């Protein structure tokens, strides 16, 4: 797992008063270029009572080494996130994101920024 202490120090976590919950959020958009992948995720207020409204956050995954994404057909996004997990394996970080239909997507990268 990615260290919670690191996530707690992000601007978004400070704004929310704690680590955001991504369970059952919506992946709205992905932008990938030669430097990073930016995932726009809508955190739903139903699953994160610290929010006053649904909130779009950005996960910026720097120095992407590999990725694999498949989308579903949903209104207003690419897919509904059932589970999002970030782990450190050897010298890289691995983001694993599972949709509600069981599709698993991943990104391998070196560092992360979380903003809202």
Coordinates of C-alpha atoms in Angstrom, one line a residue:
X1 CA 0.0 0.0 0.0
X2 CA 1.0 3.6 -0.5
X3 CA 2.0 5.1 2.9
X4 CA -1.1 6.9 4.4
X5 CA 1.2 9.4 6.1
X6 CA 2.3 10.6 2.6
X7 CA -1.3 10.9 1.4
X8 CA -2.3 12.8 4.6
X9 CA 0.3 15.5 3.7
X10 CA -1.3 16.3 0.3
X11 CA -3.3 19.5 -0.2
X12 CA -6.5 17.5 -0.8
X13 CA -6.3 15.4 2.4
X14 CA -5.6 18.6 4.4
X15 CA -8.7 20.2 2.7
X16 CA -10.9 17.2 3.5
X17 CA -9.5 16.7 7.0
X18 CA -8.4 13.2 6.2
X19 CA -7.7 10.7 3.4
X20 CA -10.4 10.7 0.7
X21 CA -12.4 7.6 0.0
X22 CA -12.3 6.4 -3.6
X23 CA -14.6 3.4 -3.3
X24 CA -17.4 3.7 -5.7
X25 CA -16.1 6.9 -7.3
X26 CA -16.2 7.6 -11.1
X27 CA -13.2 7.8 -13.3
X28 CA -14.1 10.9 -15.4
X29 CA -11.1 11.3 -17.7
X30 CA -7.5 10.2 -18.3
X31 CA -4.8 12.4 -19.8
X32 CA -1.6 10.7 -20.7
X33 CA 1.5 12.3 -22.2
X34 CA 5.3 11.7 -22.2
X35 CA 5.6 12.9 -18.6
X36 CA 2.6 11.8 -16.6
X37 CA -0.9 10.3 -16.5
X38 CA -3.5 12.5 -14.9
X39 CA -6.7 10.7 -13.7
X40 CA -9.7 12.9 -13.0
X41 CA -11.8 11.1 -10.4
X42 CA -15.2 12.1 -9.0
X43 CA -15.4 11.2 -5.3
X44 CA -19.1 10.8 -4.4
X45 CA -20.4 12.5 -1.3
X46 CA -22.4 9.3 -0.5
X47 CA -19.2 7.4 0.3
X48 CA -17.2 10.3 1.8
X49 CA -19.3 12.1 4.4
X50 CA -16.5 14.7 5.0
X51 CA -17.4 16.2 1.5
X52 CA -20.3 18.7 1.2
X53 CA -20.7 17.8 -2.5
X54 CA -19.3 15.4 -5.1
X55 CA -15.7 16.4 -5.7
X56 CA -13.4 15.9 -8.7
X57 CA -9.8 15.2 -7.7
X58 CA -6.7 14.7 -9.9
X59 CA -4.2 11.9 -9.4
X60 CA -1.1 12.8 -11.3
X61 CA 1.1 9.8 -11.8
X62 CA 4.6 10.9 -12.8
X63 CA 7.0 9.1 -15.1
X64 CA 4.6 6.4 -16.3
X65 CA 6.4 3.2 -17.3
X66 CA 3.4 1.1 -18.4
X67 CA -0.4 1.2 -18.3
X68 CA -3.5 -0.7 -19.3
X69 CA -7.1 0.8 -19.3
X70 CA -10.4 -0.5 -20.5
X71 CA -13.6 1.6 -20.2
X72 CA -17.3 0.8 -19.6
X73 CA -20.3 2.6 -21.0
X74 CA -21.6 4.9 -18.3
X75 CA -23.0 8.4 -18.3
X76 CA -20.4 11.1 -17.5
X77 CA -17.3 9.0 -17.3
X78 CA -15.2 6.1 -18.3
X79 CA -16.1 3.7 -15.5
X80 CA -17.3 3.3 -11.9
X81 CA -14.4 2.6 -9.5
X82 CA -15.1 -0.3 -7.2
X83 CA -11.6 -0.4 -5.7
X84 CA -8.4 1.7 -6.1
X85 CA -5.1 0.6 -4.6
X86 CA -1.6 2.0 -4.9
X87 CA 1.4 -0.2 -3.9
X88 CA 5.1 0.1 -4.0
X89 CA 6.8 -2.8 -5.7
X90 CA 10.6 -2.6 -6.0
X91 CA 11.5 0.8 -7.4
X92 CA 8.1 1.7 -8.9
X93 CA 4.5 2.4 -7.7
X94 CA 1.6 0.4 -9.1
X95 CA -1.9 1.8 -9.2
X96 CA -4.6 -0.9 -9.5
X97 CA -8.1 0.2 -10.2
X98 CA -11.0 -2.2 -10.4
X99 CA -14.4 -1.2 -12.0
X100 CA -17.7 -2.5 -10.8
X101 CA -17.8 -5.0 -13.6
X102 CA -14.5 -6.6 -12.5
X103 CA -12.3 -5.0 -15.1
X104 CA -8.8 -4.3 -13.6
X105 CA -6.8 -1.4 -14.9
X106 CA -3.2 -0.5 -13.9
X107 CA -0.5 2.1 -14.2
X108 CA 3.2 1.7 -13.2
X109 CA 4.9 5.0 -12.3
X110 CA 7.5 6.6 -10.1
X111 CA 5.7 9.3 -8.0
X112 CA 2.2 10.7 -7.3
X113 CA 0.5 14.0 -6.7
X114 CA -3.0 14.3 -5.4
X115 CA -5.0 17.6 -5.8
X116 CA -8.6 18.6 -5.6

